[in-house]
Coordinates of C-alpha atoms and ligand atoms in Angstrom, one line a residue:
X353 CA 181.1 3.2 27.9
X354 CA 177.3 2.6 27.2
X355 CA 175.7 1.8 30.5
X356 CA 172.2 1.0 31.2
X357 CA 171.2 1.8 35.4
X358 CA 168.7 0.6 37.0
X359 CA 167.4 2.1 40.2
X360 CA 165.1 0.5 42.7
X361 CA 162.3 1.6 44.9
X362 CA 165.1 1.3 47.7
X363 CA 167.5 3.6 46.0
X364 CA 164.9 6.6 46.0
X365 CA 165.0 7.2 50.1
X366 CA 164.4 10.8 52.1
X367 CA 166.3 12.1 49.7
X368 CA 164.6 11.4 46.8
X369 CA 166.1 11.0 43.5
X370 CA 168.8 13.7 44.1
X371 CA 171.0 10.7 44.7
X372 CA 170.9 9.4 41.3
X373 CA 172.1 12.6 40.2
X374 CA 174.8 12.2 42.4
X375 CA 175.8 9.2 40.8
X376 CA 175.5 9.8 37.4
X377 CA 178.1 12.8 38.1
X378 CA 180.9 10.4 38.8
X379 CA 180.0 9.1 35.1
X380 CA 180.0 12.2 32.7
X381 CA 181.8 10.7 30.3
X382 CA 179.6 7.7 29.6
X383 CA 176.0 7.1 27.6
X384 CA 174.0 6.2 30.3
X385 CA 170.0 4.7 29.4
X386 CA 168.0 5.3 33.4
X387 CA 165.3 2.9 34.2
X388 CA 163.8 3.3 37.1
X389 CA 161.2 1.4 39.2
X390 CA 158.3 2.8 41.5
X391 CA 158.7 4.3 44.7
X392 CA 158.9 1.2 47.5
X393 CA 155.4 0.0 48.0
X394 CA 153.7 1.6 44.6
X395 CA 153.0 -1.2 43.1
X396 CA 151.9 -3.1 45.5
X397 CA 149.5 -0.6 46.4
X398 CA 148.3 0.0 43.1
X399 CA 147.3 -3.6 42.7
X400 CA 145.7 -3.9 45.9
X401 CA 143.5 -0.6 44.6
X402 CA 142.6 -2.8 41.8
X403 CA 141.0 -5.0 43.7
X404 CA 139.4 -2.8 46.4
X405 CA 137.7 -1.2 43.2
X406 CA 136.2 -4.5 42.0
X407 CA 134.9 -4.8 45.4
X408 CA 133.0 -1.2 45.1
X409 CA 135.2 0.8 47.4
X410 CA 134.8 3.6 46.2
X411 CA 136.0 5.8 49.5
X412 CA 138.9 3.4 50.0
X413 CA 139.6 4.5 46.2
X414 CA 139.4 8.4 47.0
X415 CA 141.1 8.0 49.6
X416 CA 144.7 6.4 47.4
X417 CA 144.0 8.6 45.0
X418 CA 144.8 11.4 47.4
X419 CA 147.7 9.4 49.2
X420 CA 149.5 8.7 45.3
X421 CA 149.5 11.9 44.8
X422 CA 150.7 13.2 47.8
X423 CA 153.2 10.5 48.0
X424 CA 154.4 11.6 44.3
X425 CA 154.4 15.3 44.8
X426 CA 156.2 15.2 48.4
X427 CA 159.4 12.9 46.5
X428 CA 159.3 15.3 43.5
X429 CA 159.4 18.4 46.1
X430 CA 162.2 16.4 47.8
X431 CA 164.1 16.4 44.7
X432 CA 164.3 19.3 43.1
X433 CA 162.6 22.2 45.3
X434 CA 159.9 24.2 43.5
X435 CA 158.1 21.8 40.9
X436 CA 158.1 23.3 37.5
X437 CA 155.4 23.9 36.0
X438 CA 154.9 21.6 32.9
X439 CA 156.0 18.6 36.0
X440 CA 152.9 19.3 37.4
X441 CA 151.0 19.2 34.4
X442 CA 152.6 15.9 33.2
X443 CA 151.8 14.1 37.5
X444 CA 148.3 15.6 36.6
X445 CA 147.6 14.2 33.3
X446 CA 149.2 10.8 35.3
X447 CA 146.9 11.6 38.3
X448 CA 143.8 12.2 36.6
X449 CA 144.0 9.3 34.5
X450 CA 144.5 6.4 37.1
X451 CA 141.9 8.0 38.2
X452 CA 139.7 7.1 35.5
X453 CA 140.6 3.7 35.1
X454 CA 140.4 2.7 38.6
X455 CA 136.8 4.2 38.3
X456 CA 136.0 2.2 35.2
X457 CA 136.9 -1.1 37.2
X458 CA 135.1 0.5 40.2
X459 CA 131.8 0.8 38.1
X460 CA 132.7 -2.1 36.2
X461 CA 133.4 -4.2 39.6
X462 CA 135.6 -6.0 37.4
X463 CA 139.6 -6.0 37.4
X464 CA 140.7 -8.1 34.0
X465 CA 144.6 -8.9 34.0
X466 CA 144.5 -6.1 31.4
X467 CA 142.8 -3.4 33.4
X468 CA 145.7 -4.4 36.6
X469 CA 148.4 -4.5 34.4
X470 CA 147.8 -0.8 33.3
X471 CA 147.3 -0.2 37.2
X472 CA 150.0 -1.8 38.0
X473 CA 152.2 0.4 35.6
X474 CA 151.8 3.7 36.6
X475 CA 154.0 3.3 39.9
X476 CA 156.9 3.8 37.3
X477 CA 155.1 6.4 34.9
X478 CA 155.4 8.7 38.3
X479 CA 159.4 7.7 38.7
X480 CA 160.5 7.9 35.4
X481 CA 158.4 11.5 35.2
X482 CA 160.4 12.6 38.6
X483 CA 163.3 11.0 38.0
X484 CA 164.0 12.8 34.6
X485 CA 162.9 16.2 36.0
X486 CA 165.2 15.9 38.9
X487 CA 168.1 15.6 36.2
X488 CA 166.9 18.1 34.3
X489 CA 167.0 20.8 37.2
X490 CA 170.5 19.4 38.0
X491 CA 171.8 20.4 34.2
X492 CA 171.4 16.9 32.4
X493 CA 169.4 17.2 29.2
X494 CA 166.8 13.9 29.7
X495 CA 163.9 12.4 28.8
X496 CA 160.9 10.2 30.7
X497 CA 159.4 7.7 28.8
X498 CA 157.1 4.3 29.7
X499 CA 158.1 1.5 29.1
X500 CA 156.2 1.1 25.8
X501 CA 156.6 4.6 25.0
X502 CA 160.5 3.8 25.1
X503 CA 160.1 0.9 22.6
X504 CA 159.4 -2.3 24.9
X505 CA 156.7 -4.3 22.3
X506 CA 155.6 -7.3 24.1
X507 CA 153.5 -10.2 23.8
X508 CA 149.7 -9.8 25.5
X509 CA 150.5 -12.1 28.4
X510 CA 149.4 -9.8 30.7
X511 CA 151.1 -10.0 34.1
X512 CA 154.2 -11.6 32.7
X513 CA 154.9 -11.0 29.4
X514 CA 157.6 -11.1 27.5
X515 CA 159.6 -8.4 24.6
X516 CA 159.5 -9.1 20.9
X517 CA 162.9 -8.4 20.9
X518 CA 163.2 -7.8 17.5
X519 CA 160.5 -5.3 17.4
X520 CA 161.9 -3.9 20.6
X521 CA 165.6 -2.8 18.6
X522 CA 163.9 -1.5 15.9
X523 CA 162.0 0.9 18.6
X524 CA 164.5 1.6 20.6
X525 CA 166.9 2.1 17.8
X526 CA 163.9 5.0 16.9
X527 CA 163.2 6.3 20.7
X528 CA 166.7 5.8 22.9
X529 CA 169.9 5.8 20.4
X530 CA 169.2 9.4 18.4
X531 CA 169.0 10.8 22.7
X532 CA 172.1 9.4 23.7
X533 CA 173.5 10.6 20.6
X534 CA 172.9 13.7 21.5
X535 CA 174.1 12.9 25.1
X536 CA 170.5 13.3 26.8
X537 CA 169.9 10.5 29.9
X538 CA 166.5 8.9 28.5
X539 CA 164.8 7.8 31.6
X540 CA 162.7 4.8 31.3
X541 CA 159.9 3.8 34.2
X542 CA 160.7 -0.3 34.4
X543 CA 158.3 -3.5 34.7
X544 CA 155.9 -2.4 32.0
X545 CA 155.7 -2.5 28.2
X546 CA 153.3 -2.2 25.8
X547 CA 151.9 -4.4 22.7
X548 CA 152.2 -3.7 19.2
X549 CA 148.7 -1.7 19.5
X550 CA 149.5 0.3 22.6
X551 CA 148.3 -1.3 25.2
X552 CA 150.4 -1.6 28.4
X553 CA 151.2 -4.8 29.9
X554 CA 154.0 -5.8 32.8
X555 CA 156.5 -7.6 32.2
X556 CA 156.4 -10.2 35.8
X557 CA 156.8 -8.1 39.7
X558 CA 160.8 -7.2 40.0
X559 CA 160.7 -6.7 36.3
X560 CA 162.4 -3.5 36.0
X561 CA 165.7 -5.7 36.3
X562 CA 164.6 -7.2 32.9
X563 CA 163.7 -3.5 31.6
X564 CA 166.9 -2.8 32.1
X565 CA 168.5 -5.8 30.3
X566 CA 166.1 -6.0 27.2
X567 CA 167.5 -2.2 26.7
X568 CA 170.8 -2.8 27.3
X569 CA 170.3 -5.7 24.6
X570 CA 168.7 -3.6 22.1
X571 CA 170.9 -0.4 22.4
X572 CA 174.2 -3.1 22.3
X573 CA 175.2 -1.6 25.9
X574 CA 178.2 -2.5 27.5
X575 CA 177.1 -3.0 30.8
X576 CA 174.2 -3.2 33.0
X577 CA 174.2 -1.7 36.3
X578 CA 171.6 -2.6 39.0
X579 CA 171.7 0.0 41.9
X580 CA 170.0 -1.4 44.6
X581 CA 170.4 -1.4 48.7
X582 CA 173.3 -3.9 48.8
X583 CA 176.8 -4.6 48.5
X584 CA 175.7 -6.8 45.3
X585 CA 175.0 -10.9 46.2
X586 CA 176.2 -12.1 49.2
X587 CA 177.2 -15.6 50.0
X588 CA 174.3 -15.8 52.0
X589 CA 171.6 -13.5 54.1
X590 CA 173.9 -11.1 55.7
X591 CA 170.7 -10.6 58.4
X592 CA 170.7 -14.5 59.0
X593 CA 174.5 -15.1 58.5
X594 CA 176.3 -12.1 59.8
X595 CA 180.2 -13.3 58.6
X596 CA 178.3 -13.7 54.8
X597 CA 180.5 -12.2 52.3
X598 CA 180.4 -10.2 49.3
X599 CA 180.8 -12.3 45.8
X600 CA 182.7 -10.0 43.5
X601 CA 182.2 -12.2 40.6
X602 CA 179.8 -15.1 39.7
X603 CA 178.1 -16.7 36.2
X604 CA 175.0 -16.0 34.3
X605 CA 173.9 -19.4 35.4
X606 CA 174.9 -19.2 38.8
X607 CA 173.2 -15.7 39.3
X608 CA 170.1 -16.7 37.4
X609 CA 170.0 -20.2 39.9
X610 CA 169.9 -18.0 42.6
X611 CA 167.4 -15.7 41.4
X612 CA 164.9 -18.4 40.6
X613 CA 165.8 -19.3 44.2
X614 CA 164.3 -15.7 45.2
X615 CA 167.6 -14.3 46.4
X616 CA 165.9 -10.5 45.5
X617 CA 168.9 -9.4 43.5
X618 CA 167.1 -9.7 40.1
X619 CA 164.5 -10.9 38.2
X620 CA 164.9 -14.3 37.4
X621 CA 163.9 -13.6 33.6
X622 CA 166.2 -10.4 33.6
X623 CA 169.6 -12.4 32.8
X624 CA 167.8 -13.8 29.4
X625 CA 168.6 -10.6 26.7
X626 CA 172.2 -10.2 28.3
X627 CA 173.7 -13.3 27.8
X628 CA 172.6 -13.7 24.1
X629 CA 175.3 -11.2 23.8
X630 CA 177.6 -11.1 26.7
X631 CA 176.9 -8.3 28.4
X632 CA 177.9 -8.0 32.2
X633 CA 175.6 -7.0 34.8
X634 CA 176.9 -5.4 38.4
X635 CA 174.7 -5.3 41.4
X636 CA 175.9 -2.1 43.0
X637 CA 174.9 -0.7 46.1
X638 CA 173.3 2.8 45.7
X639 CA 174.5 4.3 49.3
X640 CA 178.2 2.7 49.0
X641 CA 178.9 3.3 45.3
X642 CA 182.5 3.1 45.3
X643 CA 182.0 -0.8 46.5
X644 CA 182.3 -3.1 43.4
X645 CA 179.0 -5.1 44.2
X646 CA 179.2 -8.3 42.2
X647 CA 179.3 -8.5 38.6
X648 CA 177.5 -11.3 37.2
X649 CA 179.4 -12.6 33.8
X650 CA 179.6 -15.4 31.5
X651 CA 183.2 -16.7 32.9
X652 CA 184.3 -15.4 36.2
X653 CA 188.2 -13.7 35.7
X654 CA 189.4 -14.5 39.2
X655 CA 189.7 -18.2 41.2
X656 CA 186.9 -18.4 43.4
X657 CA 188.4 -19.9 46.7
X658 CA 185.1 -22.1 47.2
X659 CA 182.9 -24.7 45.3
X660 CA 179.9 -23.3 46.7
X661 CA 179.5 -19.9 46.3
X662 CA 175.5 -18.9 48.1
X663 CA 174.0 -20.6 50.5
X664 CA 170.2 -19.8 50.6
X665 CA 167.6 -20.9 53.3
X666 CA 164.1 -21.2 51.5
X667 CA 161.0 -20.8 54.3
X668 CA 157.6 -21.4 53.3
X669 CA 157.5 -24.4 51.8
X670 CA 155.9 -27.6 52.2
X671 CA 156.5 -31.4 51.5
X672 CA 154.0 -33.5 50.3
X673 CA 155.0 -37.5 50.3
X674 CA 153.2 -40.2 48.4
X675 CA 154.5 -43.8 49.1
X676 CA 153.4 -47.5 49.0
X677 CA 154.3 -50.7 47.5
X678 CA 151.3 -50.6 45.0
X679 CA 153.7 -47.5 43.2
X680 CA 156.3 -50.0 42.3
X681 CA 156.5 -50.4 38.7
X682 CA 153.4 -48.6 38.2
X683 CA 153.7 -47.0 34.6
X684 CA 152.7 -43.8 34.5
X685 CA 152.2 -43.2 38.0
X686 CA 154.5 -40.4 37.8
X687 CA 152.4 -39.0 35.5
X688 CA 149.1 -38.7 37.3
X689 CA 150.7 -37.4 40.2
X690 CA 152.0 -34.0 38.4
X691 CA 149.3 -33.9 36.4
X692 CA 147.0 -33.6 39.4
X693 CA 149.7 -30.7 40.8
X694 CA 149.2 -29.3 37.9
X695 CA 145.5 -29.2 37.6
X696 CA 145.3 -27.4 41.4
X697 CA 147.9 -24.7 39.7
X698 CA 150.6 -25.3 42.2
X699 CA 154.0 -24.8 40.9
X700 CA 156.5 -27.9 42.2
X701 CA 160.0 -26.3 43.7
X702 CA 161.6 -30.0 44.6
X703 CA 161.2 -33.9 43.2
X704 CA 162.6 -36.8 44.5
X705 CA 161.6 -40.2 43.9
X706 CA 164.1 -42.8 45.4
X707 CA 165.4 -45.7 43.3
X708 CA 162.8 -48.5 44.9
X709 CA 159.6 -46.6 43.3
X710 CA 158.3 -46.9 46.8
X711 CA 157.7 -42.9 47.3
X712 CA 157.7 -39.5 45.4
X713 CA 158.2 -36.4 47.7
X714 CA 157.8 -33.2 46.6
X715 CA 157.8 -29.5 47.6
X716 CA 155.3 -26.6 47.3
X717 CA 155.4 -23.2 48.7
X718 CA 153.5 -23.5 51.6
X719 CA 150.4 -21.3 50.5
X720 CA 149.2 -24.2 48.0
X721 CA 150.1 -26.9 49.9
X722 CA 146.4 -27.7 51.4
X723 CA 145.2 -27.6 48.1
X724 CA 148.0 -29.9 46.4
X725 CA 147.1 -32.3 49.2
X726 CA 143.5 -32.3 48.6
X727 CA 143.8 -33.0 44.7
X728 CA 145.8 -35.9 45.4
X729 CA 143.9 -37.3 48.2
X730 CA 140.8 -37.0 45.5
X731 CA 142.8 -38.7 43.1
X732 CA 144.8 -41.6 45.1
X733 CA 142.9 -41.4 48.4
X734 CA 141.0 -45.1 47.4
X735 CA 144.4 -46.8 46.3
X736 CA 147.1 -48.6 48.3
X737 CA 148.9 -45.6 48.9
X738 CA 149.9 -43.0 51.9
X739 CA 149.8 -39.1 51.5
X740 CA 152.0 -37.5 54.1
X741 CA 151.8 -33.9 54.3
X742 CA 154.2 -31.8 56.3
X743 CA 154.2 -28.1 56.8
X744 CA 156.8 -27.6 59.3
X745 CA 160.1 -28.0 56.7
X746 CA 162.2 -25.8 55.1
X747 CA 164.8 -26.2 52.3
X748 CA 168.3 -25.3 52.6
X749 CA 170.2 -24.6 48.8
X750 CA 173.7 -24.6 47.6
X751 CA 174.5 -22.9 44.6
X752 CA 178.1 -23.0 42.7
X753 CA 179.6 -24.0 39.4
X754 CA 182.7 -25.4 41.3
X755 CA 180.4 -28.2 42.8
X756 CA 180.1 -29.5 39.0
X757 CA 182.6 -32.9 38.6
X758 CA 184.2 -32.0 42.1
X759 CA 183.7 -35.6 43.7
X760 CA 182.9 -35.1 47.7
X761 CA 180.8 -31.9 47.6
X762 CA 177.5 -34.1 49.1
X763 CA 179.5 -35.3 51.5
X764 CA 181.1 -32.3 53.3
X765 CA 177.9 -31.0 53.0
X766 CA 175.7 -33.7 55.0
X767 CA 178.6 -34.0 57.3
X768 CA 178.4 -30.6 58.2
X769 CA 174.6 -30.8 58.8
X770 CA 174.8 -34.1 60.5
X771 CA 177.5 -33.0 63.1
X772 CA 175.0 -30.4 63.8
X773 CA 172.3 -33.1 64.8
X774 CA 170.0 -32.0 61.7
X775 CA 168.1 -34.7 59.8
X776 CA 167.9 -34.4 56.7
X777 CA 164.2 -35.2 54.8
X778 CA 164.6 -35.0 51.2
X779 CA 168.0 -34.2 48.8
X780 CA 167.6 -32.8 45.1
X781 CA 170.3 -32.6 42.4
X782 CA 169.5 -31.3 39.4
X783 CA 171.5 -32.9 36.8
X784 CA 173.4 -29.2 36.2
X785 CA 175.4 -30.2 38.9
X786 CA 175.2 -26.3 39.7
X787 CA 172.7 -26.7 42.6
X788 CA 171.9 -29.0 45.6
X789 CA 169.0 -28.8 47.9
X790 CA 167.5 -30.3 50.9
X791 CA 164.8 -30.4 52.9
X792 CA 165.1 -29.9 56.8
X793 CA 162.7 -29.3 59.7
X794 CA 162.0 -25.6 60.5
X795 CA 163.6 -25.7 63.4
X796 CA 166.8 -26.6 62.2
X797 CA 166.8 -24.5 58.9
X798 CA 169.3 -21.7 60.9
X799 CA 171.5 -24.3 61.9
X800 CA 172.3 -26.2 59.3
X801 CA 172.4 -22.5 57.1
X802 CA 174.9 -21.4 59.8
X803 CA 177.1 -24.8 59.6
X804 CA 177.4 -25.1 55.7
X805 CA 178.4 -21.4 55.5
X806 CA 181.2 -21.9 58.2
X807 CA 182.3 -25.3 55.9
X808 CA 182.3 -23.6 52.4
X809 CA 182.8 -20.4 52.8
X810 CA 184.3 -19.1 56.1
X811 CA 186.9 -22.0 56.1
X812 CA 187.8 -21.1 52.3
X813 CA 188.1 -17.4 53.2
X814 CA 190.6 -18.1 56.0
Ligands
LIG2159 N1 157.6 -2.0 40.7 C1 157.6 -3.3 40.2 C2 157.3 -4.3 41.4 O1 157.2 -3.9 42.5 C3 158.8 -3.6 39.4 C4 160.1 -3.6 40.2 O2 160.1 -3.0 41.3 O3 161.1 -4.0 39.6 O4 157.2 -5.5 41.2
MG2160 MG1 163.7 -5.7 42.5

């Protein structure tokens, strides 16, 4: 089999990347691509040195300079004992030259999307450099490479670009497929790329899920395996639901409706170059490995006992109401109102509008809502019509193909809230049938999580 493994920050623990090794032994047979992301906390760290250097920080800078290395050379140690030499050279050369470009933007006091997306990229330069090295003294013949190094050509949307795939094959076809010819382990650092001229971008944060699958597209692999910290995707938060359950199977859609959804599992781009051609994806769990996870496919092989397979509670949000009589039949009122959203750069999560015309409600992650709010009030604030604005809400999701043509899903569902005394604020369906979400007050977010879960899935199980 041709596999293409992905390994989180959260895989890489004490133990450092001996543990991958571990792994890959119970796979000797197999052509195996790595990608790997940075340690937990990396990138994150990285970017928020970009911007202590535009502010002229220039102790702050020292000072994670000195903690990046330590941090890298203390996992490396971890891994395979005495660092070779040409390892250290190779952290070094990485070392010294973050080095220089967060000095540029710290005399520069300027941190372009370009400049942060290089920044941003060496969390996995350092991974995919240990990584391979802690194979190598283990007896695998590998290879590190970046991202773009490995063949990933993107677009120059910094931040969130995305692969020329076709480009992307050809390289790959160059870089990867003559290695695992020759049955080396390439090792690729995830999330970034590069342009056609070289210069590094990142392809969106979580996006070593998509590294993963735009390789496994261009090297034709038979299977994608994402090892993260989990027993794959659970019918719901395991930490707010303890009786959630493992799914062992579930559908590109379903799995890329949940991951827009944030469920952490992946990248909600990642599923994009798999299903072109049908290749499966598993979400393993790197300290149980001989669980099955969940393997996310294009038709699930086995009857799934329940039309709704997740259950997700979504925090953070806000609703934002407009109503009035004055809206009925108004062409193009719909219009002004998203435009406005638009102009304050808020993304909208929810819409409803009720048949009567009378009001629009719609949800925004809580960060932009005060913003939202204030563009509308500018732009509707001298008409006949009422804002409403509340910040204490939460939306509850259910997510399953099953729902799709089965009459009497909605009503189970708002049964099982309403005999828990929730009120429900606002319903969405999108017309996919494959997900419905409401809106509920903070309060009684748990609850009604806690009750739908008991209706769909524990019953089901029983
Ligand atoms: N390290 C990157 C991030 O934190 C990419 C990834 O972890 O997938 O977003
Ligand atoms: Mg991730």
């Amino acid at each position: 089999m041709k596999y293409v493994m992905k390994f989180g920050g959260t895989s890489v623990k004490d133990a450092g990347y001996t543990r991958i090794c571990d792994i890959l032994s119970d796979y000797k047979n197999d052509k195996i691509v790595l990608v790997v992301s940075a340690l937990k906390g990396v990138t994150d760290k990285l970017i928020e040195a970009t911007r202590m250097a535009e502010l002229g920080e220039e102790k702050w800078i020292n000072d994670f300079l000195q903690e990046v290395r330590d941090v890298h050379r203390s996992v490396a140690k971890n891994s395979i004992g005495n660092l070779p030499s040409w390892l250290e050279e190779r952290l070094d050369k990485a070392d010294e030259e973050l080095k220089h470009v967060l000095y540029g933007i710290l005399y520069l006091r300027e941190a372009t999307p370009r400049s942060v997306d290089y920044v941003a990229s060496f969390g996995e330069r350092y991974s995919a450099e240990i990584a391979s090295a802690t194979l190598a003294s283990r007896g695998f013949k590998s290879k590190a490479f970046t991202g773009g190094e490995a063949g990933i050509i993107t677009n120059s949307r910094f931040g969130q670009a995305t692969p020329l795939m076709a480009l992307v094959r050809k390289r790959v076809a160059e870089t990867i497929l003559p290695l695992l010819e020759n049955n080396f382990v390439p090792v690729v650092g995830g999330f970034a790329g590069a342009t056609e001229n070289g210069i590094i971008t990142t392809l969106g944060r979580g996006g070593s899920d998509y590294s993963a699958t735009i390789l496994a597209n261009a090297i034709d692999a038979d299977e994608v395996i994402i090892w993260s910290d989990v027993n794959g995707i659970m019918s719901a938060d395991p930490k707010l639901v303890p009786e959630a359950v493992t799914l062992p199977e579930i559908t590109y859609e379903e799995a890329m409706e949940m991951a827009i959804l944030g469920a952490k599992a992946l990248h909600p781009r990642a599923l994009e170059p798999v299903i072109e051609k049908k290749i499966p994806v598993r979400i393993k769990n790197t300290f149980d490995p001989k669980h099955d996870g969940t393997k996310i496919m294009e038709t699930v092989t086995r009857p799934y006992h329940s039309v709704v397979k997740v259950i997700s509670l979504i925090r953070d949000i806000s609703m934002i109401t407009i109503k009035g009589a004055s809206m009925v039949g108004e062409v193009g009122m719909a219009a002004r109102f998203f435009n406005k959203i638009a102009e304050s750069k808020s993304n909208v999560m929810m819409i409803s509008q009720s048949i009567s015309e009378s009001n629009i409600s719609i949800v925004v992650k809580k960060e932009n809502s005060k913003k939202v709010y204030d563009a509308l009030e500018k732009e509707f604030g001298n008409e006949a019509k009422k804002l409403e604005l509340e910040d204490d809400v939460c939306a509850i999701a259910c997510v399953g193909e099953g729902m799709k043509g089965t009459p009497g899903v909605a009503a189970r569902m708002f049964k099982a809230v309403a005999d828990e005394g929730v009120n429900v604020r606002m319903i969405a369906q999108g017309s996919s049938e494959l997900n419905i979400s409401f809106v509920v007050k903070d309060t009684d977010g748990l609850k009604a999580l806690k009750a739908l879960h008991k209706e769909f899935i524990e019953k089901s199980f029983k």
